Short mmCIF file of C-alpha atoms and ligand atoms in Angstrom, two decimals:
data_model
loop_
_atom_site.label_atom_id
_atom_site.label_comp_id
_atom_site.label_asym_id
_atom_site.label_seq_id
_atom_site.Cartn_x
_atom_site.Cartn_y
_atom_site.Cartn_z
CA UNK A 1 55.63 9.92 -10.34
CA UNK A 2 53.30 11.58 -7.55
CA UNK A 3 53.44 10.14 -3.75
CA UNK A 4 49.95 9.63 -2.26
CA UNK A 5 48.75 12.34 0.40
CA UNK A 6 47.23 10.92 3.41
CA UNK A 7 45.71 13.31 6.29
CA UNK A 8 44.32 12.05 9.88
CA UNK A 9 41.63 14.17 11.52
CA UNK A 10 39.28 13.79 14.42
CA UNK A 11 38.29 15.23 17.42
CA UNK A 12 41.25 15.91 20.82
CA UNK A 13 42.75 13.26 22.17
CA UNK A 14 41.69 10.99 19.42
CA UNK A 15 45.05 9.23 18.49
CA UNK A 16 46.19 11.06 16.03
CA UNK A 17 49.66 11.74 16.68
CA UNK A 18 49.86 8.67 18.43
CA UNK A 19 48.84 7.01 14.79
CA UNK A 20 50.90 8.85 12.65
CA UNK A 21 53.80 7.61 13.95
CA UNK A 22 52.21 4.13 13.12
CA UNK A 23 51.91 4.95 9.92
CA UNK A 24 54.83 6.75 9.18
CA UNK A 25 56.46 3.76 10.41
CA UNK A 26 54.23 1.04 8.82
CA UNK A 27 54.56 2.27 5.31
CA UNK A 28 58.74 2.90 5.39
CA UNK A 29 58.69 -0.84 6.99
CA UNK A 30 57.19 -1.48 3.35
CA UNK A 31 59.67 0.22 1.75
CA UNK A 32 57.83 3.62 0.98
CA UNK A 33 59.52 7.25 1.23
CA UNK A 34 57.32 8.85 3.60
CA UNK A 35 57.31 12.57 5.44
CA UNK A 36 55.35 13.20 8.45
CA UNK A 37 54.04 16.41 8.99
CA UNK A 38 50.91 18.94 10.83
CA UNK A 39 48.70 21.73 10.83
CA UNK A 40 49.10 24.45 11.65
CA UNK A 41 52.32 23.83 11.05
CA UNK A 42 54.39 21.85 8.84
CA UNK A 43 56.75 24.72 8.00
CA UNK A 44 59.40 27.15 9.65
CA UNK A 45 56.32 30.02 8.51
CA UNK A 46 53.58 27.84 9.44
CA UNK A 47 54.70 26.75 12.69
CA UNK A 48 55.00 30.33 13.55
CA UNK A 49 51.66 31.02 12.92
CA UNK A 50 50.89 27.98 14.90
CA UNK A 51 52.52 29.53 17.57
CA UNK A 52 49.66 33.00 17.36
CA UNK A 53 47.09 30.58 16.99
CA UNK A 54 47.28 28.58 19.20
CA UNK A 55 48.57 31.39 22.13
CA UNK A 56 46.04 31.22 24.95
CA UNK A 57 46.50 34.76 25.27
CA UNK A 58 44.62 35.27 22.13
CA UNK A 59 41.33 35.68 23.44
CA UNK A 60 40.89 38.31 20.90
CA UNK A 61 41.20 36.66 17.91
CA UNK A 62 38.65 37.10 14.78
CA UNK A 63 37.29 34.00 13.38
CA UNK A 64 38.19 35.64 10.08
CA UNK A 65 41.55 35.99 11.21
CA UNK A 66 41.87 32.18 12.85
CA UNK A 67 40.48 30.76 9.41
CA UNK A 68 42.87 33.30 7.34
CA UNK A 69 45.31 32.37 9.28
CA UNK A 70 44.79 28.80 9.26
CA UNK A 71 45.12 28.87 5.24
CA UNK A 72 48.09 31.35 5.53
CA UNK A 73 49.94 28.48 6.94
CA UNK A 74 48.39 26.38 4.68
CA UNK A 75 49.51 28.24 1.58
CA UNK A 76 53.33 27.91 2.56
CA UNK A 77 52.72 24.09 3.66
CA UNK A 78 51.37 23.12 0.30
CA UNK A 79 54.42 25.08 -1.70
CA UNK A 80 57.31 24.48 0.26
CA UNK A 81 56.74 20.95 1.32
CA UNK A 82 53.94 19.04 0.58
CA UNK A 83 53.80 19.63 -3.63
CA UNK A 84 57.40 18.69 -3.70
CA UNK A 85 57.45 15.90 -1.48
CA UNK A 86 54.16 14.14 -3.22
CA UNK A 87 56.14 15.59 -6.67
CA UNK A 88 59.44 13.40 -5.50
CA UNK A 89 57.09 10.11 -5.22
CA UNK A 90 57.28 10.61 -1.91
CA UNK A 91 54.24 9.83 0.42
CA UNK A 92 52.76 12.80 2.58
CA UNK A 93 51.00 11.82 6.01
CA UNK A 94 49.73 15.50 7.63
CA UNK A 95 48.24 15.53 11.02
CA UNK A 96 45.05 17.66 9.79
CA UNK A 97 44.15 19.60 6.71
CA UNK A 98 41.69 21.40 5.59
CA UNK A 99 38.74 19.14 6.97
CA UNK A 100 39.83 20.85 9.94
CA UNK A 101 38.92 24.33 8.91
CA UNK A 102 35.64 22.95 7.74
CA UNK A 103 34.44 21.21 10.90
CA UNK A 104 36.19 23.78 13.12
CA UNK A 105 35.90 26.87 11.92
CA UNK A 106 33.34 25.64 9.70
CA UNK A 107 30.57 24.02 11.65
CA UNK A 108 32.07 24.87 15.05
CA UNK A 109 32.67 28.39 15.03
CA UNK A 110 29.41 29.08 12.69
CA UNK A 111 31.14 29.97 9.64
CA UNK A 112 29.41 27.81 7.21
CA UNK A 113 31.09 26.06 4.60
CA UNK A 114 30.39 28.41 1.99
CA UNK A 115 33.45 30.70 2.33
CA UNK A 116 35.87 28.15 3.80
CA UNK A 117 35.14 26.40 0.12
CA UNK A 118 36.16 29.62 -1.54
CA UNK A 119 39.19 29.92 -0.42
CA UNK A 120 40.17 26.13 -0.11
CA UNK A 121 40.24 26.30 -4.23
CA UNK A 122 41.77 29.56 -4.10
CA UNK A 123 44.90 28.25 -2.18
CA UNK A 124 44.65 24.36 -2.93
CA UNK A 125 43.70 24.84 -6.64
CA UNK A 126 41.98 21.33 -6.55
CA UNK A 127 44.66 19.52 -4.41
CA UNK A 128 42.96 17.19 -1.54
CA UNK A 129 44.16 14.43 0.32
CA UNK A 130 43.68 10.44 -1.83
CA UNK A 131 42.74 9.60 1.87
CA UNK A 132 41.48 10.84 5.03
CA UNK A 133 41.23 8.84 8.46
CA UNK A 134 39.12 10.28 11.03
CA UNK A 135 39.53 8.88 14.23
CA UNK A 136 36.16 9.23 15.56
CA UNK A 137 35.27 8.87 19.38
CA UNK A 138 33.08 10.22 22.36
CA UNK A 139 34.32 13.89 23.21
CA UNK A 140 34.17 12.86 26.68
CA UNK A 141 36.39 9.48 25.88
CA UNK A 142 39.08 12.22 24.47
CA UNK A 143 39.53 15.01 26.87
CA UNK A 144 40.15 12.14 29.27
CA UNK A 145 42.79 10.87 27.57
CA UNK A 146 44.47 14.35 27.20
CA UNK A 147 43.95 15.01 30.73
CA UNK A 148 45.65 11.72 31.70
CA UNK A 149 48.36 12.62 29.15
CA UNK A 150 48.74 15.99 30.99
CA UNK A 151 50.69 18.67 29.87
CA UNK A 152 49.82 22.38 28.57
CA UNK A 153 46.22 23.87 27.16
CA UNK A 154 46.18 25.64 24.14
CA UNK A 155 43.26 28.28 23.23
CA UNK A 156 41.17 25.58 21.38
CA UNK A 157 40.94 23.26 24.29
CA UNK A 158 39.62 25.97 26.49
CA UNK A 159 36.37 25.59 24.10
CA UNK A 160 33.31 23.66 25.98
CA UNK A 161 31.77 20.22 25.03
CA UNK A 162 29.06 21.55 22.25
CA UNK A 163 32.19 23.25 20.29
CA UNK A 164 33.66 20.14 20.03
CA UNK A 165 30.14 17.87 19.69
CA UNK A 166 29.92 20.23 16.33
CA UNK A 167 33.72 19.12 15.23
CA UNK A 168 33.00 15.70 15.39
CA UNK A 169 29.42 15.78 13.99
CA UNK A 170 31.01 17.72 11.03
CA UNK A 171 33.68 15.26 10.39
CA UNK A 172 31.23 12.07 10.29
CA UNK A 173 28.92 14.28 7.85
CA UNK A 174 32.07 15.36 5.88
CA UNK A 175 33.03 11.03 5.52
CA UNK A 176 29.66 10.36 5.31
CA UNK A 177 29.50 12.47 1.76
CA UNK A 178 32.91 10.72 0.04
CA UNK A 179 33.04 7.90 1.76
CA UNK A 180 35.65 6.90 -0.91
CA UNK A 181 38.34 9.18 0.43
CA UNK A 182 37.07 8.93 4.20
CA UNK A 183 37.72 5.83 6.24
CA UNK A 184 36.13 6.56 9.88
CA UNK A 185 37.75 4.80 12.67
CA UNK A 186 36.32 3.59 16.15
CA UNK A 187 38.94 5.81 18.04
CA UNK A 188 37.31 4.41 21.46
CA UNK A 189 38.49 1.20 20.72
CA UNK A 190 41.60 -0.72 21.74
CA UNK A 191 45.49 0.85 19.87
CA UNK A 192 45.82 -2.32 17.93
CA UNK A 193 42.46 -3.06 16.90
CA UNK A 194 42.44 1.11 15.46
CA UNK A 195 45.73 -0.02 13.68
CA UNK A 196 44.47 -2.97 12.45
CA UNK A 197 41.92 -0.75 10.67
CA UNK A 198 44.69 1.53 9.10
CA UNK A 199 46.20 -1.30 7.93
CA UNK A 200 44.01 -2.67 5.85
CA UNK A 201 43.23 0.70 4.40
CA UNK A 202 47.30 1.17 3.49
CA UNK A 203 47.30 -1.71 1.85
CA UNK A 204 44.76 -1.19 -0.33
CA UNK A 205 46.33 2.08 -1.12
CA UNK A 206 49.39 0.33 -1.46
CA UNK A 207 47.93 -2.00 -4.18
CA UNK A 208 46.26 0.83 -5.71
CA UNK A 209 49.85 2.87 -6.21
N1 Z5A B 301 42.66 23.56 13.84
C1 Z5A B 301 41.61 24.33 13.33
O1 Z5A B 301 40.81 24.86 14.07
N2 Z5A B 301 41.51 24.48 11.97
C2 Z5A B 301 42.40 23.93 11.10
O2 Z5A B 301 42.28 24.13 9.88
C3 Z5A B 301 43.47 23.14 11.65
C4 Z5A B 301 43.55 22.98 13.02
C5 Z5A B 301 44.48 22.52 10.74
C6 Z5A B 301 45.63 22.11 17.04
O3 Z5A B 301 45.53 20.81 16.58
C7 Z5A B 301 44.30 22.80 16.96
O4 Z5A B 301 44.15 23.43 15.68
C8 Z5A B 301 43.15 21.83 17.06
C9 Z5A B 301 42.23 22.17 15.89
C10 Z5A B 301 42.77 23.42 15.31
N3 Z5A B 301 42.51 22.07 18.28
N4 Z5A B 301 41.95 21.30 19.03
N5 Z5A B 301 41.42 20.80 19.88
P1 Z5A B 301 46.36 19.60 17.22
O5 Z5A B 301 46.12 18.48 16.26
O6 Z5A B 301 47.75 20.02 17.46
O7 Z5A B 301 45.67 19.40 18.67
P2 Z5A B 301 44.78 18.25 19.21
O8 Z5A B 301 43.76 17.72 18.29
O9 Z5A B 301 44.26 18.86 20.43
O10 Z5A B 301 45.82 17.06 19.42
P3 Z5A B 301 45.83 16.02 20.57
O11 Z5A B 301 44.98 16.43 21.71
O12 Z5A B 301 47.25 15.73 20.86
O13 Z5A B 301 45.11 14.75 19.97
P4 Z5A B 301 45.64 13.47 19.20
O14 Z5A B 301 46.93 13.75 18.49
O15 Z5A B 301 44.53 12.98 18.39
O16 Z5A B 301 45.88 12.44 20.39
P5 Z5A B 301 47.19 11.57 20.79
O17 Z5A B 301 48.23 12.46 21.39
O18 Z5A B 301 47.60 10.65 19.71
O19 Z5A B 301 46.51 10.67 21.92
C11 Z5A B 301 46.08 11.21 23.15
C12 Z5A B 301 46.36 10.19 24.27
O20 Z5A B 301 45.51 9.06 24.10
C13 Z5A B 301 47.79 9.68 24.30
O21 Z5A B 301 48.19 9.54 25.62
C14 Z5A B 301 47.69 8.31 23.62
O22 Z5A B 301 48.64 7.40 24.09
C15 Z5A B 301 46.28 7.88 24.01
N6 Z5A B 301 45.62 7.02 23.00
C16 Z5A B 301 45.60 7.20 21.67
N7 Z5A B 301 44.87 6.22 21.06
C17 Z5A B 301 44.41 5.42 22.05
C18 Z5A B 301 43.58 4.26 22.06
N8 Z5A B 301 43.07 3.73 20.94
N9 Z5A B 301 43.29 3.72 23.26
C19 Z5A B 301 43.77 4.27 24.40
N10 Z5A B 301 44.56 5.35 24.46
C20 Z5A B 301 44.88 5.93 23.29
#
């Protein structure tokens, strides 16, 4: 038995955590073993190297090493808890994945998809999310909501508008070419009419399982 893998991606400030813990609840509320999790992150390893990417400090930093390092954590994610969590029947909901390194280091930083593709197969050996929500919203829309929110920068959010205009214009091209595993959410709108959206998508993966 195999748990379904669900990631949510999108632009700052777009609701993702915020949503997770929507799901997360939703789907135990219907009686579903779920585990919550992020990138970079996920893992005692991973969140370490969350810790050098993210460091504001870091001005230095390669984009070969940010995407290396991006997969490093990645790599250890996958093994030590996602595979055996989805392996347990469990359900897997990650805040980001590897769309992520496509639309940010990808299409943002100018690294072309080429490469990141390379080594996605080389670590994931054909694992991807069953589905992806991107919560998809004006950039402008977002960093106002993070500013209201308040609290510390980290060294991608000292990146200016166009950075971020290429995120989000990567994501909607990304959904745009599987729109079977993509479901693109109005992130501007109103909290409940986003969830209502989710919603409906769970429970047709629900009737799906
Ligand atoms: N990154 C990368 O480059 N490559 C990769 O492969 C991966 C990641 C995996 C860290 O990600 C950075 O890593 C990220 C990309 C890079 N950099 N950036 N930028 P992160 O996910 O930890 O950081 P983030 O995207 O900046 O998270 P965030 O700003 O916290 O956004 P969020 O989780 O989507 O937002 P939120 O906290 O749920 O909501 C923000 C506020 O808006 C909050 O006060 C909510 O109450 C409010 N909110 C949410 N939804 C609504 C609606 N619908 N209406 C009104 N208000 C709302």
């Amino acid at each position: 038995m195999t748990g379904k893998f669900l990631t949510l991606e999108g632009t700052e400030g777009a609701g993702k955590s915020t949503n997770l813990s929507f799901i997360k609840e939703w789907l135990t509320e219907q009686g579903i073993e779920v585990i919550s999790t992020r990138e970079p992150g996920g893992t005692e390893i991973g969140e370490a190297v969350r810790g050098i990417l993210l460091n504001q400090d870091f001005t230095a930093m390669h984009e070969d090493t940010e995407l290396l390092l991006m997969f490093a954590a990645r790599a250890q994610h996958l093994r030590e808890k996602i595979l055996p969590a989805l392996a347990q029947g469990k359900w897997v909901i990650s805040d980001r994945f590897t769309d992520a390194s496509y639309a940010y280091q990808g299409a943002a930083r100018g690294m072309g998809f080429e490469r990141i593709a390379q080594i996605e197969q080389w670590v994931q050996q054909g694992v991807h999310p069953d589905t992806t929500f991107v919560f998809d919203l004006p950039i402008e829309v977002g960093m106002a909501r993070v500013a209201a929110r308040g609290g510390e920068t980290d060294r991608f959010e000292q990146e200016k508008h166009d950075f971020f205009e290429k995120v989000r214009g990567a994501y909607l091209t990304r959904a745009a070419q599987a729109p079977e595993r993509y479901k693109v959410l109005d992130a501007s709108q109103s909290l409940e009419s986003v969830q209502a959206a989710i919603v409906a998508r769970l429970q047709s993966l629900i009737s799906e399982a």
